[in-house]
């Protein structure tokens, strides 16, 4: 069975690939392939939600914001700090917030991050390279992306450890026994971050600088009707939206490169292909698998009627593997044109941080490919990947020439 699957995944590739064993990652994709073919739009009675799997249907759900609302959806609605943010709003509030935040995410502000990204990556590499092995998640992707978001939020170096706590969303002294405990803990950490950024905002009003907080603060003072509360909650959202996603992108890239080392070698020879390779990594193994919406009226998706006020899981990860849009979708091919992937969403909520995330990956990945010489998996130490269709690599041990 496993051999047959391996053949299927690679049968139409032009280049011979060293087929790795079917791993946890592919299990979610096998489910998606099955669902796209057999139940592309389906009601899950147990959870009382709908699932949508095909590209066209996912695209419809995430793009038609009149019919599919982002307000009052699970995940955000129980978090005191996220429920009123841009990602959980519909127009007209969404439009107002997006205009404001666009003023901080300018090309100039993003480019001003270049040096910090390079420097923070190099600092970590200098510590790790002599060791010859590392866990790409806990040793590199997690601390690096925490430090990057901290730099963006103008959090001084001595306080960066606080960011690790906020990002994990848990106070490590308190055991989390139930879902309610987890929600309470997230809210407590959100409050700490909120209060902390409030101090930075106060300071930036007195002494403006080039960073995002100053840009947001200036945008606010130019726009009547926007509150400090909105700005502070937006910063909490940035930490949630901008850390784990990039951590996953970096980790997933290394996962793909260890699985298909010839792609890494190709990029070492032709580094100018890195931007397309990043799009293929985003398509093949998205950092963020599912987008949630609520129907505002009775709707029809893929020929199926969905009543009003239903929660829909629109599986971006499945859309990215839809053969209607991506030929031989289970084949990882850094030379394909993957730009139509839905990993950054689409429509009015299209990821505000996409240019930043792409720039971060375009700086960090070449540094890792070049400096972690011949990096590869450690035999007998498999990656730890979350079970089920919601995929996240929690641990990925690698070795390289020190
Ligand atoms: C590879 C990294 C990333 C991925 C895959 C990603 C993915 C996404 C997706 C799918 C959405 C749309 C959610 C929806 O439609 O409900 C989104 C929205 C958003 N992302 Fe990202 N994101 C990434 C990095 C970032 C970064 C680095 C930041 C900022 C530091 C960021 C900030 C945001 C914000 C503020 C929104 C809300 C936009 C809106 O609702 O108008 N993201 N992201």
Coordinates of C-alpha atoms and ligand atoms in Angstrom, one line a residue:
X1 CA 0.0 0.0 0.0
X2 CA 2.7 2.4 1.0
X3 CA 4.7 1.6 -2.1
X4 CA 1.7 2.2 -4.3
X5 CA 1.1 5.5 -2.7
X6 CA 4.7 6.5 -3.2
X7 CA 4.4 5.7 -6.9
X8 CA 1.2 7.7 -7.1
X9 CA 2.7 10.8 -5.6
X10 CA 5.6 10.8 -8.0
X11 CA 4.4 9.0 -11.1
X12 CA 4.1 12.1 -13.3
X13 CA 7.2 13.9 -12.2
X14 CA 9.8 14.6 -14.9
X15 CA 12.8 14.3 -12.6
X16 CA 13.6 11.1 -10.7
X17 CA 13.0 11.8 -7.0
X18 CA 14.4 10.0 -4.1
X19 CA 11.0 9.1 -2.7
X20 CA 10.9 9.4 1.0
X21 CA 8.6 7.2 3.1
X22 CA 5.0 8.5 3.4
X23 CA 5.0 10.6 6.5
X24 CA 2.6 12.2 8.8
X25 CA 2.4 15.2 6.6
X26 CA 0.8 13.4 3.7
X27 CA -2.0 11.9 5.8
X28 CA -3.8 15.2 5.8
X29 CA -3.4 15.5 2.1
X30 CA -4.7 12.0 1.5
X31 CA -7.8 13.0 3.4
X32 CA -8.1 16.2 1.3
X33 CA -7.7 14.2 -2.0
X34 CA -10.5 11.9 -0.9
X35 CA -12.8 14.7 0.2
X36 CA -12.3 16.8 -2.9
X37 CA -13.3 13.8 -5.0
X38 CA -16.1 12.4 -2.9
X39 CA -17.5 15.1 -0.5
X40 CA -16.2 18.5 -1.5
X41 CA -18.8 20.3 0.5
X42 CA -19.9 18.4 3.6
X43 CA -21.8 19.0 6.8
X44 CA -20.1 17.6 10.0
X45 CA -23.0 16.7 12.2
X46 CA -20.9 16.0 15.3
X47 CA -19.3 19.5 15.3
X48 CA -22.2 21.3 13.6
X49 CA -19.9 22.9 11.0
X50 CA -19.4 22.7 7.2
X51 CA -16.2 21.8 5.5
X52 CA -15.2 23.0 2.0
X53 CA -12.3 21.4 0.1
X54 CA -12.1 22.4 -3.6
X55 CA -10.1 25.4 -4.8
X56 CA -13.1 27.1 -6.4
X57 CA -15.3 26.6 -3.3
X58 CA -12.6 27.7 -0.8
X59 CA -12.0 30.8 -3.0
X60 CA -15.7 31.6 -3.0
X61 CA -16.0 31.3 0.8
X62 CA -12.9 33.5 1.6
X63 CA -13.6 36.1 -1.1
X64 CA -17.4 36.7 -0.8
X65 CA -17.3 38.6 2.5
X66 CA -21.0 39.6 2.2
X67 CA -22.2 36.0 2.4
X68 CA -19.3 34.6 4.5
X69 CA -18.6 36.8 7.6
X70 CA -15.4 36.9 9.7
X71 CA -17.2 38.2 12.7
X72 CA -18.3 35.9 15.6
X73 CA -16.3 32.9 14.4
X74 CA -14.8 30.5 16.9
X75 CA -11.1 31.0 17.9
X76 CA -11.4 34.8 17.8
X77 CA -14.8 35.3 19.6
X78 CA -13.5 33.9 22.9
X79 CA -10.3 35.9 22.9
X80 CA -10.9 39.3 24.5
X81 CA -8.0 40.8 22.5
X82 CA -8.7 39.3 19.0
X83 CA -12.4 39.4 18.8
X84 CA -12.5 43.1 17.7
X85 CA -9.4 43.1 15.5
X86 CA -9.3 43.5 11.8
X87 CA -9.2 39.8 11.1
X88 CA -12.5 39.3 12.9
X89 CA -14.4 42.2 11.3
X90 CA -16.5 42.8 8.3
X91 CA -16.9 46.1 6.3
X92 CA -17.3 48.9 7.1
X93 CA -15.2 48.4 10.3
X94 CA -12.8 46.2 8.5
X95 CA -12.2 48.8 5.7
X96 CA -11.5 51.5 8.3
X97 CA -9.0 49.3 10.2
X98 CA -7.4 48.1 7.0
X99 CA -6.8 51.6 5.8
X100 CA -5.2 52.5 9.0
X101 CA -3.0 49.5 9.3
X102 CA -1.9 49.7 5.6
X103 CA -0.3 53.0 6.5
X104 CA 2.1 51.2 8.9
X105 CA 2.8 48.2 6.6
X106 CA 4.4 50.4 3.9
X107 CA 7.1 49.1 1.6
X108 CA 9.5 51.4 3.4
X109 CA 8.7 50.1 6.8
X110 CA 9.1 46.5 5.6
X111 CA 12.4 47.2 3.9
X112 CA 13.6 48.9 7.1
X113 CA 13.4 45.4 8.8
X114 CA 16.0 43.9 6.4
X115 CA 19.0 44.5 8.6
X116 CA 17.3 43.2 11.8
X117 CA 16.2 40.1 10.0
X118 CA 19.8 39.4 8.8
X119 CA 21.4 40.2 12.1
X120 CA 19.0 38.2 14.3
X121 CA 19.4 35.2 12.0
X122 CA 23.2 35.4 12.0
X123 CA 23.3 35.7 15.8
X124 CA 21.5 32.5 16.1
X125 CA 23.5 30.7 13.4
X126 CA 26.8 31.7 15.1
X127 CA 25.6 30.0 18.3
X128 CA 24.2 26.9 16.5
X129 CA 26.7 26.1 13.7
X130 CA 29.5 24.8 16.0
X131 CA 27.1 22.3 17.5
X132 CA 26.6 20.3 14.3
X133 CA 22.9 19.5 15.2
X134 CA 19.8 21.4 16.1
X135 CA 16.1 21.2 16.3
X136 CA 15.0 23.6 13.6
X137 CA 11.8 24.5 15.5
X138 CA 12.9 25.1 19.1
X139 CA 16.5 26.2 18.4
X140 CA 16.0 28.4 15.4
X141 CA 12.5 29.1 13.9
X142 CA 10.8 29.8 17.3
X143 CA 13.3 32.1 18.9
X144 CA 14.1 33.9 15.5
X145 CA 10.4 34.7 14.7
X146 CA 9.8 35.8 18.4
X147 CA 12.7 38.1 18.1
X148 CA 11.6 39.4 14.7
X149 CA 8.1 40.2 15.9
X150 CA 9.6 41.8 19.1
X151 CA 11.9 44.0 16.9
X152 CA 8.8 45.0 14.9
X153 CA 6.9 45.9 18.1
X154 CA 10.0 47.8 19.3
X155 CA 10.4 45.6 22.4
X156 CA 13.9 46.1 23.8
X157 CA 16.3 43.2 23.8
X158 CA 16.3 42.7 27.6
X159 CA 12.5 42.1 27.5
X160 CA 12.5 39.7 24.5
X161 CA 12.0 36.6 26.8
X162 CA 8.6 38.0 27.7
X163 CA 7.7 37.6 24.0
X164 CA 8.4 33.9 24.2
X165 CA 5.8 33.6 27.0
X166 CA 3.2 35.7 25.2
X167 CA 3.7 33.8 22.0
X168 CA 3.2 30.4 23.7
X169 CA 0.1 32.0 25.2
X170 CA 0.6 30.2 28.5
X171 CA 1.9 31.1 31.9
X172 CA 4.2 28.1 32.5
X173 CA 3.6 28.2 36.3
X174 CA -0.1 27.3 35.8
X175 CA -1.2 23.9 34.7
X176 CA -3.8 24.0 31.9
X177 CA -6.4 21.4 32.7
X178 CA -9.3 22.4 30.5
X179 CA -10.2 24.4 27.4
X180 CA -11.5 27.1 29.7
X181 CA -8.1 27.2 31.4
X182 CA -6.4 27.7 28.0
X183 CA -8.8 30.5 27.0
X184 CA -8.2 32.2 30.4
X185 CA -4.4 31.8 30.0
X186 CA -4.5 33.3 26.4
X187 CA -6.5 36.2 27.7
X188 CA -4.1 36.7 30.6
X189 CA -1.0 36.7 28.3
X190 CA -2.9 39.0 25.9
X191 CA -3.5 41.5 28.8
X192 CA 0.2 41.5 29.7
X193 CA 1.2 42.2 26.1
X194 CA -1.5 44.9 25.8
X195 CA -0.3 46.7 28.9
X196 CA 3.3 46.4 27.8
X197 CA 2.7 47.9 24.3
X198 CA 0.6 50.7 25.9
X199 CA 3.9 51.9 27.6
X200 CA 5.7 51.7 24.3
X201 CA 3.0 53.7 22.6
X202 CA 3.2 56.4 25.3
X203 CA 6.9 56.6 24.7
X204 CA 6.6 56.7 20.9
X205 CA 4.2 59.6 21.2
X206 CA 6.9 61.5 23.0
X207 CA 9.8 60.3 20.9
X208 CA 8.7 59.0 17.5
X209 CA 11.0 56.8 15.5
X210 CA 11.0 54.8 12.2
X211 CA 9.2 51.7 13.5
X212 CA 5.7 50.3 13.1
X213 CA 4.4 51.6 16.5
X214 CA 5.3 55.2 15.6
X215 CA 3.8 54.7 12.1
X216 CA 0.6 53.3 13.6
X217 CA 0.5 56.1 16.1
X218 CA 0.9 58.8 13.4
X219 CA -1.7 57.1 11.2
X220 CA -4.1 57.1 14.2
X221 CA -3.6 60.8 14.9
X222 CA -4.4 61.5 11.2
X223 CA -7.6 59.5 11.4
X224 CA -10.4 60.6 13.7
X225 CA -12.4 57.9 15.4
X226 CA -9.6 55.3 15.9
X227 CA -8.8 54.5 19.5
X228 CA -5.7 53.4 21.5
X229 CA -7.6 50.3 22.3
X230 CA -7.8 49.3 18.6
X231 CA -4.1 50.0 18.1
X232 CA -3.1 47.9 21.1
X233 CA -5.3 45.0 20.1
X234 CA -3.9 45.2 16.6
X235 CA -0.4 44.7 18.2
X236 CA -1.7 41.6 20.0
X237 CA -3.0 40.3 16.7
X238 CA 0.4 40.9 15.0
X239 CA 2.1 38.7 17.6
X240 CA -0.5 35.9 17.0
X241 CA -0.7 36.3 13.2
X242 CA 3.0 37.1 12.4
X243 CA 5.0 34.8 14.6
X244 CA 3.8 31.2 14.4
X245 CA 3.0 31.5 10.7
X246 CA 6.5 32.5 9.8
X247 CA 7.9 29.9 12.2
X248 CA 5.9 27.3 10.3
X249 CA 7.1 28.7 6.9
X250 CA 10.8 28.4 7.9
X251 CA 10.3 25.0 9.5
X252 CA 8.3 23.7 6.5
X253 CA 10.9 25.0 4.1
X254 CA 13.6 23.0 5.9
X255 CA 11.3 20.0 6.1
X256 CA 10.8 20.2 2.3
X257 CA 14.6 20.7 1.6
X258 CA 15.5 17.7 3.8
X259 CA 12.9 15.6 2.0
X260 CA 13.9 16.9 -1.5
X261 CA 17.6 17.8 -1.0
X262 CA 18.0 18.3 -4.8
X263 CA 15.8 21.4 -4.5
X264 CA 18.1 22.8 -1.8
X265 CA 21.1 22.0 -4.0
X266 CA 19.4 23.7 -7.0
X267 CA 18.8 26.8 -4.9
X268 CA 22.4 26.9 -3.8
X269 CA 23.4 26.9 -7.5
X270 CA 20.7 29.3 -8.6
X271 CA 19.7 31.5 -5.6
X272 CA 17.7 33.7 -7.8
X273 CA 15.0 31.0 -7.9
X274 CA 14.3 31.3 -4.1
X275 CA 11.2 33.5 -4.5
X276 CA 9.4 30.9 -6.6
X277 CA 10.6 28.2 -4.3
X278 CA 9.0 30.0 -1.4
X279 CA 5.7 30.1 -3.2
X280 CA 5.9 26.4 -3.8
X281 CA 6.7 25.8 -0.1
X282 CA 3.7 27.9 0.8
X283 CA 1.5 25.9 -1.6
X284 CA 2.8 22.4 -0.8
X285 CA 2.9 22.8 3.0
X286 CA 1.0 25.9 4.1
X287 CA 1.8 27.4 7.5
X288 CA -2.0 28.0 8.0
X289 CA -4.4 25.3 6.9
X290 CA -7.9 26.4 7.4
X291 CA -9.9 29.7 7.3
X292 CA -13.2 30.0 9.2
X293 CA -16.3 31.9 8.3
X294 CA -19.9 32.2 9.3
X295 CA -22.8 32.3 6.7
X296 CA -24.8 35.6 6.9
X297 CA -27.6 34.2 4.7
X298 CA -28.5 30.9 3.1
X299 CA -25.7 30.2 0.6
X300 CA -24.9 27.7 -2.2
X301 CA -21.3 26.4 -2.4
X302 CA -20.3 23.8 -4.9
X303 CA -24.0 23.1 -5.6
X304 CA -24.8 22.4 -1.9
X305 CA -27.1 24.6 0.1
X306 CA -25.7 25.8 3.4
X307 CA -28.2 27.5 5.8
X308 CA -27.5 31.0 7.3
X309 CA -25.5 31.3 10.5
X310 CA -23.4 28.2 10.0
X311 CA -19.7 27.9 10.6
X312 CA -17.6 26.9 7.6
X313 CA -14.1 25.5 7.6
X314 CA -12.6 26.5 4.2
X315 CA -9.5 24.3 3.8
X316 CA -6.8 26.5 2.1
X317 CA -4.4 23.5 2.4
X318 CA -6.7 21.3 0.4
X319 CA -7.3 24.1 -2.2
X320 CA -3.5 24.3 -2.7
X321 CA -3.5 20.6 -3.7
X322 CA -6.5 20.8 -6.1
X323 CA -5.4 19.2 -9.4
X324 CA -7.7 21.6 -11.3
X325 CA -5.3 24.4 -10.5
X326 CA -2.0 22.7 -9.8
X327 CA -0.8 19.9 -12.1
X328 CA 0.5 16.8 -10.2
X329 CA -0.2 18.6 -6.9
X330 CA 1.5 16.2 -4.5
X331 CA 4.8 16.7 -6.3
X332 CA 7.0 19.3 -4.7
X333 CA 8.4 21.3 -7.6
X334 CA 10.2 24.6 -6.9
X335 CA 10.1 25.4 -10.6
X336 CA 6.3 25.4 -10.9
X337 CA 4.3 28.6 -10.9
X338 CA 2.6 28.3 -7.5
X339 CA 1.6 31.9 -7.0
X340 CA -2.2 31.1 -7.1
X341 CA -2.0 29.2 -3.7
X342 CA -4.4 30.4 -1.1
X343 CA -2.0 30.3 1.9
X344 CA -2.2 34.0 2.5
X345 CA -6.0 34.0 2.0
X346 CA -7.7 36.1 -0.6
X347 CA -10.1 39.1 -0.8
X348 CA -10.4 41.8 1.7
X349 CA -8.7 39.8 4.5
X350 CA -5.7 38.9 2.3
X351 CA -2.7 38.7 4.7
X352 CA -1.5 42.1 5.6
X353 CA 1.9 40.7 6.5
X354 CA 2.5 38.7 3.2
X355 CA 5.1 41.1 1.9
X356 CA 6.9 41.0 5.2
X357 CA 6.7 37.2 5.5
X358 CA 8.0 36.8 2.0
X359 CA 10.9 39.1 2.6
X360 CA 11.8 37.3 5.9
X361 CA 11.8 34.0 4.1
X362 CA 13.9 35.4 1.2
X363 CA 16.5 36.6 3.7
X364 CA 16.5 33.7 6.2
X365 CA 16.3 30.6 3.9
X366 CA 19.4 31.5 1.7
X367 CA 21.4 32.0 4.9
X368 CA 20.3 28.6 6.3
X369 CA 20.9 26.8 3.0
X370 CA 24.4 28.3 2.7
X371 CA 25.6 28.1 6.2
X372 CA 24.1 24.9 7.5
X373 CA 26.3 22.8 5.2
X374 CA 24.6 19.7 3.8
X375 CA 21.9 19.8 6.4
X376 CA 19.8 16.6 6.6
X377 CA 17.6 14.6 8.9
X378 CA 19.1 12.8 11.9
X379 CA 18.6 9.0 11.3
X380 CA 16.1 7.5 13.9
X381 CA 15.0 11.0 15.0
X382 CA 11.7 11.6 13.2
X383 CA 10.1 15.0 13.1
X384 CA 7.2 15.5 15.5
X385 CA 4.2 16.6 13.6
X386 CA 0.7 17.3 15.1
X387 CA -1.7 14.5 14.4
X388 CA -4.8 14.9 12.2
X389 CA -5.4 17.2 9.3
X390 CA -4.3 20.4 11.1
X391 CA -0.6 20.2 10.5
X392 CA 2.3 21.8 12.4
X393 CA 5.8 20.5 12.7
X394 CA 6.6 20.7 16.5
X395 CA 10.1 19.4 16.2
X396 CA 12.5 18.8 13.3
X397 CA 16.0 17.6 14.4
X398 CA 18.7 18.1 11.7
X399 CA 22.5 17.6 11.4
X400 CA 25.0 19.5 9.3
X401 CA 28.7 20.0 8.9
X402 CA 29.9 22.1 11.8
Ligands
LIG1 C1 3.9 32.8 6.1 C2 3.4 33.6 6.9 C3 1.9 33.9 7.0 C4 0.8 33.3 6.6 C5 0.8 31.9 5.9 C6 -0.3 34.1 6.9 C7 -1.6 33.8 6.6 C8 -2.7 34.6 6.7 C9 -4.0 34.4 6.2 C10 -4.5 33.1 5.5 C11 -4.8 35.4 6.5 C12 -6.3 35.6 6.1 C13 -7.2 35.2 7.3 C14 -8.6 35.3 6.9 O1 -9.0 35.4 5.8 O2 -9.4 35.1 7.9 C15 -3.9 36.4 7.1 C16 -4.4 37.6 7.6 C17 -3.6 38.5 8.3 N1 -2.2 38.4 8.5 FE1 -1.0 36.9 7.9 N2 0.1 35.2 7.5 C18 1.5 35.2 7.5 C19 2.3 36.2 8.1 C20 1.9 37.3 8.6 C21 2.8 38.3 9.2 C22 4.3 38.3 9.3 C23 2.0 39.3 9.7 C24 2.3 40.6 10.4 C25 3.4 40.7 11.2 C26 0.6 39.0 9.4 C27 -0.5 39.7 9.7 C28 -1.8 39.4 9.3 C29 -2.9 40.3 9.6 C30 -2.9 41.6 10.4 C31 -4.0 39.7 8.9 C32 -5.5 40.2 8.9 C33 -5.8 41.0 7.6 C34 -7.2 41.4 7.5 O3 -8.1 40.8 8.1 O4 -7.5 42.3 6.7 N3 0.6 37.7 8.8 N4 -2.7 35.9 7.2

